[in-house]
mmCIF file of C-alpha atoms in Angstrom:
data_model
loop_
_atom_site.group_PDB
_atom_site.id
_atom_site.type_symbol
_atom_site.label_atom_id
_atom_site.label_comp_id
_atom_site.label_asym_id
_atom_site.label_seq_id
_atom_site.Cartn_x
_atom_site.Cartn_y
_atom_site.Cartn_z
ATOM 1 C CA MET A 1247 27.418 -46.054 -105.574
ATOM 2 C CA SER A 1248 23.793 -45.351 -106.542
ATOM 3 C CA TYR A 1249 22.682 -42.355 -108.572
ATOM 4 C CA ASP A 1250 19.406 -40.712 -109.454
ATOM 5 C CA ILE A 1251 18.899 -41.354 -113.192
ATOM 6 C CA SER A 1252 16.087 -38.708 -113.314
ATOM 7 C CA ALA A 1253 18.670 -35.957 -112.415
ATOM 8 C CA LEU A 1254 20.872 -36.865 -115.500
ATOM 9 C CA ARG A 1255 20.700 -34.697 -118.750
ATOM 10 C CA LYS A 1256 22.034 -35.571 -122.062
ATOM 11 C CA PHE A 1257 22.362 -33.227 -124.997
ATOM 12 C CA VAL A 1258 21.999 -34.219 -128.701
ATOM 13 C CA SER A 1259 22.777 -32.065 -131.701
ATOM 14 C CA PRO A 1260 24.056 -32.426 -135.316
ATOM 15 C CA GLU A 1261 27.372 -31.114 -136.595
ATOM 16 C CA ILE A 1262 26.326 -27.368 -137.195
ATOM 17 C CA VAL A 1263 27.735 -25.079 -139.572
ATOM 18 C CA PHE A 1264 26.127 -21.689 -139.079
ATOM 19 C CA GLY A 1265 26.519 -18.502 -141.279
ATOM 20 C CA ALA A 1266 25.861 -16.869 -144.686
ATOM 21 C CA GLY A 1267 27.013 -19.254 -147.443
ATOM 22 C CA SER A 1268 27.043 -22.319 -145.246
ATOM 23 C CA ARG A 1269 24.778 -24.177 -147.789
ATOM 24 C CA LYS A 1270 27.682 -24.250 -150.292
ATOM 25 C CA ALA A 1271 29.582 -26.870 -148.176
ATOM 26 C CA VAL A 1272 26.740 -29.540 -148.901
ATOM 27 C CA ALA A 1273 28.854 -31.302 -151.504
ATOM 28 C CA ASN A 1274 31.982 -31.525 -149.062
ATOM 29 C CA PHE A 1275 29.772 -33.038 -146.565
ATOM 30 C CA ALA A 1276 28.094 -35.283 -148.993
ATOM 31 C CA SER A 1277 31.306 -36.592 -150.166
ATOM 32 C CA ASN A 1278 32.599 -37.130 -146.683
ATOM 33 C CA PHE A 1279 29.690 -39.550 -146.311
ATOM 34 C CA GLY A 1280 30.832 -41.363 -149.382
ATOM 35 C CA ALA A 1281 27.775 -39.960 -151.525
ATOM 36 C CA ARG A 1282 27.460 -41.354 -155.122
ATOM 37 C CA HIS A 1283 23.765 -40.498 -155.497
ATOM 38 C CA VAL A 1284 22.021 -37.843 -153.252
ATOM 39 C CA PHE A 1285 18.419 -37.951 -152.600
ATOM 40 C CA LEU A 1286 17.272 -34.300 -152.511
ATOM 41 C CA VAL A 1287 13.950 -33.598 -150.690
ATOM 42 C CA SER A 1288 12.288 -30.136 -150.959
ATOM 43 C CA ASP A 1289 8.854 -28.629 -151.744
ATOM 44 C CA PRO A 1290 7.421 -26.706 -154.644
ATOM 45 C CA GLY A 1291 7.692 -23.399 -152.938
ATOM 46 C CA VAL A 1292 11.448 -23.807 -152.186
ATOM 47 C CA GLU A 1293 12.064 -25.159 -155.668
ATOM 48 C CA LYS A 1294 10.296 -22.033 -157.229
ATOM 49 C CA ALA A 1295 12.467 -19.756 -155.058
ATOM 50 C CA GLY A 1296 15.409 -21.399 -156.834
ATOM 51 C CA TRP A 1297 17.303 -22.953 -153.869
ATOM 52 C CA VAL A 1298 16.795 -26.623 -155.192
ATOM 53 C CA THR A 1299 18.508 -25.711 -158.597
ATOM 54 C CA GLU A 1300 21.404 -24.365 -156.647
ATOM 55 C CA ILE A 1301 21.917 -27.226 -154.426
ATOM 56 C CA VAL A 1302 21.783 -29.714 -157.455
ATOM 57 C CA ASP A 1303 24.201 -27.410 -159.315
ATOM 58 C CA ILE A 1304 26.676 -27.674 -156.377
ATOM 59 C CA LEU A 1305 26.238 -31.429 -156.050
ATOM 60 C CA VAL A 1306 26.532 -32.285 -159.769
ATOM 61 C CA THR A 1307 29.720 -30.082 -160.127
ATOM 62 C CA ALA A 1308 31.305 -32.330 -157.347
ATOM 63 C CA GLY A 1309 30.395 -35.279 -159.538
ATOM 64 C CA ILE A 1310 27.631 -36.480 -157.251
ATOM 65 C CA ARG A 1311 24.251 -37.815 -158.958
ATOM 66 C CA VAL A 1312 21.196 -36.398 -157.702
ATOM 67 C CA THR A 1313 17.366 -37.389 -157.605
ATOM 68 C CA VAL A 1314 15.048 -34.637 -156.619
ATOM 69 C CA PHE A 1315 11.716 -35.217 -154.692
ATOM 70 C CA THR A 1316 9.475 -32.210 -154.148
ATOM 71 C CA GLY A 1317 6.250 -34.078 -153.367
ATOM 72 C CA VAL A 1318 5.847 -32.612 -149.905
ATOM 73 C CA SER A 1319 2.805 -30.555 -148.747
ATOM 74 C CA PRO A 1320 2.990 -28.098 -145.875
ATOM 75 C CA ASN A 1321 2.185 -30.850 -143.150
ATOM 76 C CA PRO A 1322 3.931 -33.942 -144.607
ATOM 77 C CA LYS A 1323 1.574 -36.760 -145.032
ATOM 78 C CA VAL A 1324 2.163 -40.499 -144.501
ATOM 79 C CA ASP A 1325 1.737 -41.376 -148.240
ATOM 80 C CA GLU A 1326 4.275 -38.599 -149.254
ATOM 81 C CA VAL A 1327 6.939 -40.180 -146.883
ATOM 82 C CA MET A 1328 6.214 -43.664 -148.385
ATOM 83 C CA ALA A 1329 6.485 -42.333 -151.876
ATOM 84 C CA GLY A 1330 9.744 -40.505 -151.233
ATOM 85 C CA ALA A 1331 11.194 -43.865 -149.662
ATOM 86 C CA GLU A 1332 10.014 -45.828 -152.519
ATOM 87 C CA LEU A 1333 11.819 -43.350 -155.020
ATOM 88 C CA TYR A 1334 14.962 -43.313 -152.782
ATOM 89 C CA ARG A 1335 14.927 -47.177 -152.953
ATOM 90 C CA SER A 1336 14.500 -47.360 -156.683
ATOM 91 C CA SER A 1337 17.126 -44.840 -157.397
ATOM 92 C CA GLU A 1338 19.654 -46.579 -155.200
ATOM 93 C CA CYS A 1339 20.511 -43.342 -153.480
ATOM 94 C CA ASP A 1340 23.019 -43.328 -150.478
ATOM 95 C CA VAL A 1341 22.651 -39.853 -148.778
ATOM 96 C CA ILE A 1342 19.592 -37.691 -147.991
ATOM 97 C CA VAL A 1343 19.767 -33.850 -148.306
ATOM 98 C CA ALA A 1344 16.746 -31.756 -147.479
ATOM 99 C CA ILE A 1345 16.377 -28.053 -148.160
ATOM 100 C CA GLY A 1346 13.131 -26.336 -146.977
ATOM 101 C CA GLY A 1347 11.110 -25.582 -143.911
ATOM 102 C CA GLY A 1348 9.969 -27.995 -141.421
ATOM 103 C CA SER A 1349 7.885 -30.052 -143.706
ATOM 104 C CA PRO A 1350 10.683 -31.128 -146.260
ATOM 105 C CA MET A 1351 13.111 -31.787 -143.422
ATOM 106 C CA ASP A 1352 10.358 -33.928 -141.428
ATOM 107 C CA CYS A 1353 9.564 -35.676 -144.584
ATOM 108 C CA ALA A 1354 13.327 -36.379 -145.298
ATOM 109 C CA LYS A 1355 13.502 -37.684 -141.682
ATOM 110 C CA GLY A 1356 10.570 -40.034 -142.386
ATOM 111 C CA ILE A 1357 12.026 -41.239 -145.697
ATOM 112 C CA GLY A 1358 15.342 -42.057 -143.835
ATOM 113 C CA ILE A 1359 13.519 -44.123 -141.326
ATOM 114 C CA VAL A 1360 11.432 -46.031 -143.885
ATOM 115 C CA SER A 1361 14.380 -46.794 -146.225
ATOM 116 C CA ALA A 1362 16.518 -48.055 -143.288
ATOM 117 C CA HIS A 1363 13.546 -50.408 -141.998
ATOM 118 C CA GLY A 1364 11.290 -51.130 -145.142
ATOM 119 C CA ARG A 1365 8.310 -50.715 -143.165
ATOM 120 C CA SER A 1366 5.434 -48.139 -143.031
ATOM 121 C CA ILE A 1367 6.291 -44.800 -141.194
ATOM 122 C CA LEU A 1368 3.109 -45.407 -139.040
ATOM 123 C CA ASP A 1369 5.140 -48.166 -137.204
ATOM 124 C CA PHE A 1370 7.458 -45.610 -135.697
ATOM 125 C CA GLU A 1371 5.128 -43.328 -133.902
ATOM 126 C CA GLY A 1372 6.325 -42.557 -130.347
ATOM 127 C CA VAL A 1373 9.578 -42.342 -128.497
ATOM 128 C CA ASP A 1374 12.744 -44.555 -129.246
ATOM 129 C CA THR A 1375 10.996 -46.771 -131.731
ATOM 130 C CA ILE A 1376 13.855 -46.808 -134.442
ATOM 131 C CA THR A 1377 16.111 -49.898 -134.493
ATOM 132 C CA SER A 1378 18.190 -49.283 -137.705
ATOM 133 C CA PRO A 1379 20.419 -46.179 -138.475
ATOM 134 C CA SER A 1380 19.108 -43.978 -141.195
ATOM 135 C CA PRO A 1381 21.120 -43.030 -144.114
ATOM 136 C CA PRO A 1382 23.411 -39.959 -143.593
ATOM 137 C CA MET A 1383 21.402 -36.846 -143.557
ATOM 138 C CA ILE A 1384 22.114 -33.151 -144.283
ATOM 139 C CA LEU A 1385 19.615 -30.602 -143.684
ATOM 140 C CA ILE A 1386 19.543 -27.021 -144.852
ATOM 141 C CA PRO A 1387 16.638 -24.921 -143.275
ATOM 142 C CA THR A 1388 15.007 -22.222 -145.453
ATOM 143 C CA THR A 1389 12.837 -20.875 -142.714
ATOM 144 C CA ALA A 1390 13.836 -19.598 -139.040
ATOM 145 C CA GLY A 1391 11.679 -21.374 -136.800
ATOM 146 C CA THR A 1392 10.956 -25.126 -136.979
ATOM 147 C CA SER A 1393 14.459 -26.208 -136.008
ATOM 148 C CA ALA A 1394 13.793 -29.774 -137.634
ATOM 149 C CA ASP A 1395 17.379 -29.207 -138.646
ATOM 150 C CA VAL A 1396 18.760 -29.852 -135.170
ATOM 151 C CA SER A 1397 15.969 -31.774 -133.458
ATOM 152 C CA GLN A 1398 15.293 -35.246 -132.436
ATOM 153 C CA PHE A 1399 11.657 -34.893 -133.598
ATOM 154 C CA ALA A 1400 9.929 -35.660 -136.816
ATOM 155 C CA ILE A 1401 6.235 -34.770 -137.066
ATOM 156 C CA ILE A 1402 4.204 -36.538 -139.833
ATOM 157 C CA SER A 1403 0.410 -36.044 -140.584
ATOM 158 C CA ASP A 1404 -1.822 -39.063 -140.792
ATOM 159 C CA PRO A 1405 -4.958 -37.823 -142.989
ATOM 160 C CA ASP A 1406 -6.756 -41.035 -142.045
ATOM 161 C CA ARG A 1407 -6.928 -40.094 -138.436
ATOM 162 C CA ARG A 1408 -6.674 -36.307 -139.097
ATOM 163 C CA PHE A 1409 -3.792 -36.421 -136.660
ATOM 164 C CA LYS A 1410 -0.106 -35.349 -136.601
ATOM 165 C CA PHE A 1411 2.096 -38.072 -134.819
ATOM 166 C CA SER A 1412 5.590 -37.557 -133.312
ATOM 167 C CA ILE A 1413 8.567 -39.638 -133.871
ATOM 168 C CA ILE A 1414 11.093 -38.827 -131.169
ATOM 169 C CA SER A 1415 14.603 -40.405 -131.331
ATOM 170 C CA LYS A 1416 18.058 -39.375 -131.400
ATOM 171 C CA ALA A 1417 18.148 -41.447 -134.443
ATOM 172 C CA VAL A 1418 16.426 -38.778 -136.385
ATOM 173 C CA VAL A 1419 18.918 -35.955 -135.331
ATOM 174 C CA PRO A 1420 20.523 -35.185 -138.625
ATOM 175 C CA ASP A 1421 24.194 -35.694 -139.246
ATOM 176 C CA VAL A 1422 24.808 -32.205 -140.330
ATOM 177 C CA ALA A 1423 22.840 -28.950 -140.346
ATOM 178 C CA LEU A 1424 23.888 -26.204 -142.767
ATOM 179 C CA ILE A 1425 22.294 -23.186 -141.150
ATOM 180 C CA ASP A 1426 22.442 -20.387 -143.733
ATOM 181 C CA PRO A 1427 20.512 -17.072 -143.103
ATOM 182 C CA GLU A 1428 20.850 -16.145 -146.777
ATOM 183 C CA VAL A 1429 18.357 -18.816 -147.681
ATOM 184 C CA THR A 1430 15.665 -17.385 -145.485
ATOM 185 C CA GLU A 1431 15.680 -14.201 -147.668
ATOM 186 C CA THR A 1432 12.882 -15.686 -149.975
ATOM 187 C CA MET A 1433 10.477 -15.962 -146.865
ATOM 188 C CA ASP A 1434 7.553 -13.455 -146.917
ATOM 189 C CA ALA A 1435 6.477 -11.381 -143.799
ATOM 190 C CA TYR A 1436 3.665 -13.818 -142.889
ATOM 191 C CA LEU A 1437 6.012 -16.858 -142.980
ATOM 192 C CA THR A 1438 8.604 -14.930 -141.181
ATOM 193 C CA ALA A 1439 6.170 -14.136 -138.352
ATOM 194 C CA CYS A 1440 4.781 -17.749 -138.267
ATOM 195 C CA THR A 1441 8.172 -19.396 -137.919
ATOM 196 C CA GLY A 1442 9.577 -16.689 -135.519
ATOM 197 C CA VAL A 1443 6.845 -17.092 -133.132
ATOM 198 C CA ASP A 1444 7.192 -21.033 -133.436
ATOM 199 C CA ALA A 1445 10.583 -20.593 -132.269
ATOM 200 C CA LEU A 1446 9.763 -18.381 -129.423
ATOM 201 C CA VAL A 1447 7.125 -21.070 -128.391
ATOM 202 C CA HIS A 1448 10.021 -23.680 -128.564
ATOM 203 C CA ALA A 1449 12.192 -21.554 -126.402
ATOM 204 C CA ILE A 1450 9.362 -20.844 -123.771
ATOM 205 C CA GLU A 1451 8.372 -24.392 -123.554
ATOM 206 C CA ALA A 1452 11.847 -25.778 -123.346
ATOM 207 C CA PHE A 1453 12.530 -23.477 -120.595
ATOM 208 C CA VAL A 1454 9.663 -24.357 -118.274
ATOM 209 C CA SER A 1455 9.685 -28.017 -119.271
ATOM 210 C CA THR A 1456 10.182 -30.619 -116.639
ATOM 211 C CA GLY A 1457 13.103 -31.913 -118.796
ATOM 212 C CA SER A 1458 14.843 -28.515 -118.607
ATOM 213 C CA GLY A 1459 18.502 -28.283 -117.449
ATOM 214 C CA PRO A 1460 21.490 -26.197 -117.492
ATOM 215 C CA LEU A 1461 22.471 -27.394 -121.041
ATOM 216 C CA THR A 1462 19.135 -26.252 -122.465
ATOM 217 C CA ASP A 1463 18.296 -23.134 -120.305
ATOM 218 C CA THR A 1464 21.180 -20.879 -121.699
ATOM 219 C CA ASN A 1465 19.912 -21.742 -125.194
ATOM 220 C CA ALA A 1466 16.363 -21.297 -124.507
ATOM 221 C CA LEU A 1467 16.840 -17.902 -122.832
ATOM 222 C CA GLU A 1468 19.042 -16.495 -125.493
ATOM 223 C CA ALA A 1469 16.704 -17.465 -127.906
ATOM 224 C CA ILE A 1470 13.755 -15.689 -126.220
ATOM 225 C CA ARG A 1471 15.917 -12.599 -125.980
ATOM 226 C CA LEU A 1472 16.962 -12.522 -129.574
ATOM 227 C CA ILE A 1473 13.164 -13.102 -130.879
ATOM 228 C CA ASN A 1474 11.879 -10.481 -128.515
ATOM 229 C CA ARG A 1475 14.220 -7.896 -129.855
ATOM 230 C CA ASN A 1476 14.532 -8.846 -133.537
ATOM 231 C CA LEU A 1477 11.415 -10.534 -134.881
ATOM 232 C CA GLU A 1478 9.260 -7.230 -135.132
ATOM 233 C CA PRO A 1479 11.869 -5.304 -136.953
ATOM 234 C CA LEU A 1480 12.500 -8.313 -139.220
ATOM 235 C CA VAL A 1481 8.684 -8.708 -140.147
ATOM 236 C CA ARG A 1482 8.715 -5.003 -140.988
ATOM 237 C CA ASN A 1483 11.779 -5.384 -143.080
ATOM 238 C CA THR A 1484 12.483 -9.029 -144.201
ATOM 239 C CA ALA A 1485 15.462 -7.739 -146.482
ATOM 240 C CA ASP A 1486 17.543 -7.051 -143.313
ATOM 241 C CA ALA A 1487 20.426 -9.501 -143.418
ATOM 242 C CA HIS A 1488 21.540 -8.732 -139.690
ATOM 243 C CA LEU A 1489 18.015 -9.263 -138.428
ATOM 244 C CA ARG A 1490 17.603 -12.424 -140.357
ATOM 245 C CA GLU A 1491 20.868 -13.844 -138.965
ATOM 246 C CA GLN A 1492 19.791 -12.989 -135.482
ATOM 247 C CA ILE A 1493 16.486 -14.749 -135.786
ATOM 248 C CA MET A 1494 18.175 -17.829 -137.455
ATOM 249 C CA LEU A 1495 20.420 -17.954 -134.502
ATOM 250 C CA ALA A 1496 17.508 -17.849 -132.117
ATOM 251 C CA SER A 1497 15.695 -20.538 -134.146
ATOM 252 C CA MET A 1498 18.732 -22.705 -133.918
ATOM 253 C CA GLN A 1499 19.140 -22.083 -129.984
ATOM 254 C CA ALA A 1500 15.520 -22.756 -129.462
ATOM 255 C CA GLY A 1501 15.846 -25.921 -131.287
ATOM 256 C CA LEU A 1502 18.829 -27.174 -129.380
ATOM 257 C CA ALA A 1503 16.799 -26.483 -126.316
ATOM 258 C CA PHE A 1504 13.403 -28.043 -127.207
ATOM 259 C CA SER A 1505 15.200 -31.070 -128.758
ATOM 260 C CA ASN A 1506 16.741 -31.938 -125.532
ATOM 261 C CA ALA A 1507 14.219 -30.554 -122.885
ATOM 262 C CA ILE A 1508 11.295 -31.493 -124.971
ATOM 263 C CA LEU A 1509 8.232 -29.202 -125.106
ATOM 264 C CA GLY A 1510 4.748 -28.965 -123.435
ATOM 265 C CA ALA A 1511 0.937 -28.263 -123.841
ATOM 266 C CA VAL A 1512 1.125 -25.746 -126.650
ATOM 267 C CA HIS A 1513 2.793 -28.292 -128.995
ATOM 268 C CA ALA A 1514 0.563 -31.118 -127.949
ATOM 269 C CA MET A 1515 -2.378 -29.069 -128.569
ATOM 270 C CA SER A 1516 -0.904 -27.408 -131.714
ATOM 271 C CA HIS A 1517 0.005 -30.948 -133.281
ATOM 272 C CA SER A 1518 -3.742 -32.162 -132.614
ATOM 273 C CA LEU A 1519 -5.094 -28.794 -134.214
ATOM 274 C CA GLY A 1520 -2.662 -28.901 -137.293
ATOM 275 C CA GLY A 1521 -3.501 -32.403 -138.052
ATOM 276 C CA PHE A 1522 -7.207 -31.629 -137.754
ATOM 277 C CA LEU A 1523 -7.383 -28.592 -139.782
ATOM 278 C CA ASP A 1524 -4.050 -28.707 -141.846
ATOM 279 C CA LEU A 1525 -2.994 -25.160 -140.652
ATOM 280 C CA PRO A 1526 0.565 -23.788 -140.425
ATOM 281 C CA HIS A 1527 2.110 -25.289 -137.265
ATOM 282 C CA GLY A 1528 3.565 -21.709 -136.290
ATOM 283 C CA LEU A 1529 0.031 -20.088 -136.497
ATOM 284 C CA CYS A 1530 -1.375 -23.066 -134.335
ATOM 285 C CA ASN A 1531 1.384 -22.383 -131.664
ATOM 286 C CA ALA A 1532 0.799 -18.554 -131.763
ATOM 287 C CA LEU A 1533 -2.974 -18.861 -131.198
ATOM 288 C CA LEU A 1534 -2.415 -21.117 -128.084
ATOM 289 C CA LEU A 1535 0.636 -19.435 -126.424
ATOM 290 C CA GLU A 1536 -0.709 -16.918 -123.931
ATOM 291 C CA HIS A 1537 -3.537 -19.387 -123.015
ATOM 292 C CA VAL A 1538 -1.203 -22.070 -122.129
ATOM 293 C CA VAL A 1539 1.189 -19.693 -120.183
ATOM 294 C CA ALA A 1540 -1.674 -18.654 -118.157
ATOM 295 C CA TYR A 1541 -2.692 -22.347 -117.390
ATOM 296 C CA ASN A 1542 0.898 -23.317 -116.499
ATOM 297 C CA TYR A 1543 1.966 -20.121 -114.727
ATOM 298 C CA THR A 1544 1.433 -21.272 -111.108
ATOM 299 C CA SER A 1545 3.361 -24.582 -111.828
ATOM 300 C CA ALA A 1546 6.581 -22.661 -112.783
ATOM 301 C CA GLU A 1547 6.369 -19.139 -111.459
ATOM 302 C CA GLU A 1548 10.076 -18.613 -111.105
ATOM 303 C CA ARG A 1549 10.845 -19.977 -114.547
ATOM 304 C CA PHE A 1550 8.238 -17.735 -116.064
ATOM 305 C CA ARG A 1551 9.603 -14.647 -114.300
ATOM 306 C CA ARG A 1552 12.948 -15.523 -116.053
ATOM 307 C CA VAL A 1553 11.125 -15.708 -119.208
ATOM 308 C CA ALA A 1554 9.674 -12.362 -118.624
ATOM 309 C CA GLU A 1555 13.005 -10.876 -117.968
ATOM 310 C CA ALA A 1556 14.389 -12.390 -121.181
ATOM 311 C CA MET A 1557 11.542 -10.466 -122.871
ATOM 312 C CA ASP A 1558 13.056 -7.311 -121.483
ATOM 313 C CA ILE A 1559 10.252 -6.986 -118.623
ATOM 314 C CA ASP A 1560 11.762 -5.464 -115.479
ATOM 315 C CA THR A 1561 10.275 -7.702 -112.802
ATOM 316 C CA ARG A 1562 11.847 -6.155 -109.648
ATOM 317 C CA GLY A 1563 9.457 -5.466 -107.067
ATOM 318 C CA MET A 1564 6.641 -7.079 -109.111
ATOM 319 C CA SER A 1565 4.257 -9.418 -107.542
ATOM 320 C CA LYS A 1566 3.750 -12.818 -109.171
ATOM 321 C CA PRO A 1567 0.238 -12.073 -110.591
ATOM 322 C CA VAL A 1568 1.720 -8.633 -112.140
ATOM 323 C CA ILE A 1569 4.710 -10.634 -113.698
ATOM 324 C CA LYS A 1570 2.143 -13.060 -115.243
ATOM 325 C CA GLN A 1571 -0.173 -10.174 -116.457
ATOM 326 C CA ARG A 1572 2.814 -8.314 -117.961
ATOM 327 C CA LEU A 1573 4.459 -11.413 -119.590
ATOM 328 C CA MET A 1574 0.971 -12.290 -121.315
ATOM 329 C CA GLU A 1575 0.631 -8.590 -122.374
ATOM 330 C CA ARG A 1576 4.021 -8.819 -123.881
ATOM 331 C CA ILE A 1577 3.217 -12.084 -125.856
ATOM 332 C CA VAL A 1578 -0.030 -10.630 -127.110
ATOM 333 C CA ALA A 1579 1.601 -7.527 -128.173
ATOM 334 C CA LEU A 1580 4.563 -9.313 -129.956
ATOM 335 C CA LYS A 1581 1.922 -11.552 -131.882
ATOM 336 C CA SER A 1582 -0.144 -8.488 -132.724
ATOM 337 C CA ALA A 1583 2.957 -6.603 -133.986
ATOM 338 C CA VAL A 1584 3.878 -9.393 -136.478
ATOM 339 C CA GLY A 1585 0.145 -9.887 -137.636
ATOM 340 C CA LEU A 1586 -0.764 -13.205 -135.830
ATOM 341 C CA GLU A 1587 -3.963 -12.260 -134.140
ATOM 342 C CA ALA A 1588 -6.560 -14.729 -135.406
ATOM 343 C CA LYS A 1589 -8.488 -16.865 -132.980
ATOM 344 C CA LEU A 1590 -9.373 -20.546 -133.390
ATOM 345 C CA ALA A 1591 -13.088 -19.946 -134.415
ATOM 346 C CA LYS A 1592 -11.907 -17.818 -137.262
ATOM 347 C CA LEU A 1593 -9.894 -20.691 -138.771
ATOM 348 C CA GLY A 1594 -12.973 -23.074 -138.348
ATOM 349 C CA VAL A 1595 -12.728 -24.679 -135.016
ATOM 350 C CA THR A 1596 -16.073 -24.979 -133.193
ATOM 351 C CA THR A 1597 -16.818 -25.901 -129.639
ATOM 352 C CA SER A 1598 -18.011 -29.473 -130.756
ATOM 353 C CA ASP A 1599 -14.442 -30.116 -132.307
ATOM 354 C CA ILE A 1600 -12.799 -29.452 -128.837
ATOM 355 C CA PRO A 1601 -13.400 -32.909 -127.215
ATOM 356 C CA TYR A 1602 -11.823 -34.672 -130.226
ATOM 357 C CA LEU A 1603 -8.785 -32.216 -130.411
ATOM 358 C CA SER A 1604 -8.208 -32.719 -126.624
ATOM 359 C CA GLY A 1605 -8.174 -36.471 -126.764
ATOM 360 C CA PHE A 1606 -5.514 -36.313 -129.421
ATOM 361 C CA ALA A 1607 -3.386 -33.544 -127.493
ATOM 362 C CA LEU A 1608 -3.423 -35.777 -124.467
ATOM 363 C CA GLN A 1609 -1.816 -38.839 -126.486
ATOM 364 C CA ASP A 1610 0.973 -36.377 -127.753
ATOM 365 C CA PRO A 1611 4.359 -37.061 -126.116
ATOM 366 C CA CYS A 1612 4.920 -33.296 -125.634
ATOM 367 C CA ILE A 1613 2.302 -33.193 -122.924
ATOM 368 C CA LEU A 1614 4.355 -35.378 -120.614
ATOM 369 C CA THR A 1615 7.052 -32.567 -119.868
ATOM 370 C CA ASN A 1616 4.410 -29.870 -119.473
ATOM 371 C CA PRO A 1617 5.097 -28.241 -116.049
ATOM 372 C CA ARG A 1618 1.432 -28.562 -115.004
ATOM 373 C CA LYS A 1619 -0.161 -32.053 -115.287
ATOM 374 C CA SER A 1620 -3.164 -31.861 -117.471
ATOM 375 C CA SER A 1621 -6.520 -33.650 -117.545
ATOM 376 C CA ARG A 1622 -8.780 -33.813 -120.659
ATOM 377 C CA ARG A 1623 -11.049 -31.062 -119.210
ATOM 378 C CA ASP A 1624 -7.969 -28.750 -118.602
ATOM 379 C CA VAL A 1625 -7.000 -29.015 -122.312
ATOM 380 C CA GLU A 1626 -10.645 -28.456 -123.202
ATOM 381 C CA VAL A 1627 -10.718 -25.132 -121.261
ATOM 382 C CA VAL A 1628 -7.513 -23.969 -122.777
ATOM 383 C CA TYR A 1629 -8.869 -24.701 -126.340
ATOM 384 C CA GLU A 1630 -12.140 -22.940 -125.397
ATOM 385 C CA GLU A 1631 -10.361 -19.770 -124.185
ATOM 386 C CA ALA A 1632 -8.420 -19.557 -127.579
ATOM 387 C CA LEU A 1633 -11.725 -19.928 -129.609
#
């Protein structure tokens, strides 16, 4: 009996513990993996907020040694991954824990890959390049947006090429994600906005992706609904524990959706932009979102209608062009309400940069699942509209 392999869908995810206080289970999970010496990856901001000390105390109290590595910048670089892997090896660690946003979590994934293979992280660019299993990995996200804690992506910056490259493999899905909304209380309003819009982009791109399916659709639509309703009030009042939990849940569901359905042109173009100018990833996504929606709309009209409905737009009796207009207006209004209104030109992008950016965007694996096939000129036009 023959079957169509392209119609099959698999769904990968870590073991997830969700809820206030879940970070405190870190020692139990580390012990389950037989940890004697944990390698804790974070960054200076998270350390300053006090979370690193708390996790170290929990592990040490449980009789587990800890080596801390906080040499991670906002877009983790090749040499940071390599330095971390060298410290992991020389300290004879056996389990990796990361606490932080996407950058420490991606760096931790890179360190796991390098420590398992003993080669440069540059060798693993692309899809399914990993041959040896990484050490056990427990991730604790401190932002509600990047979803590195549930995804099969690691995004690393190569400063030599001014380019962010993707490593996509189920081997980089962490073993455990401890998703604790309490940890996001140290985020400021701007970071809350950036990461929240990042999660919205994950959900929208996953829903219209050519890799979408019933297992990812429910997660994507629910994430869109939750972000549409809760992000603006959260940015106005970052102390609200209920709103933080709603956005954390949305981020997790968006992550499960995009990790399995993959993404599209917003991310391909945003990775190129973030590598070129070293900008926050969520901000890059936000600046491109409505322009890519406009570009993709005719290739996934029914899907975008359902996105509009998830954003509380009553589409009954509306023509397709009106739905497109209302959806774009809602996206722009949401971005404006949370303070993400900049244009690319304001951030230092010039017309002459666009061919360079477009070339790298077309090499990004995320472009492959975009609902509309994209030529270099197509991508250039979208960048030009976002200037």
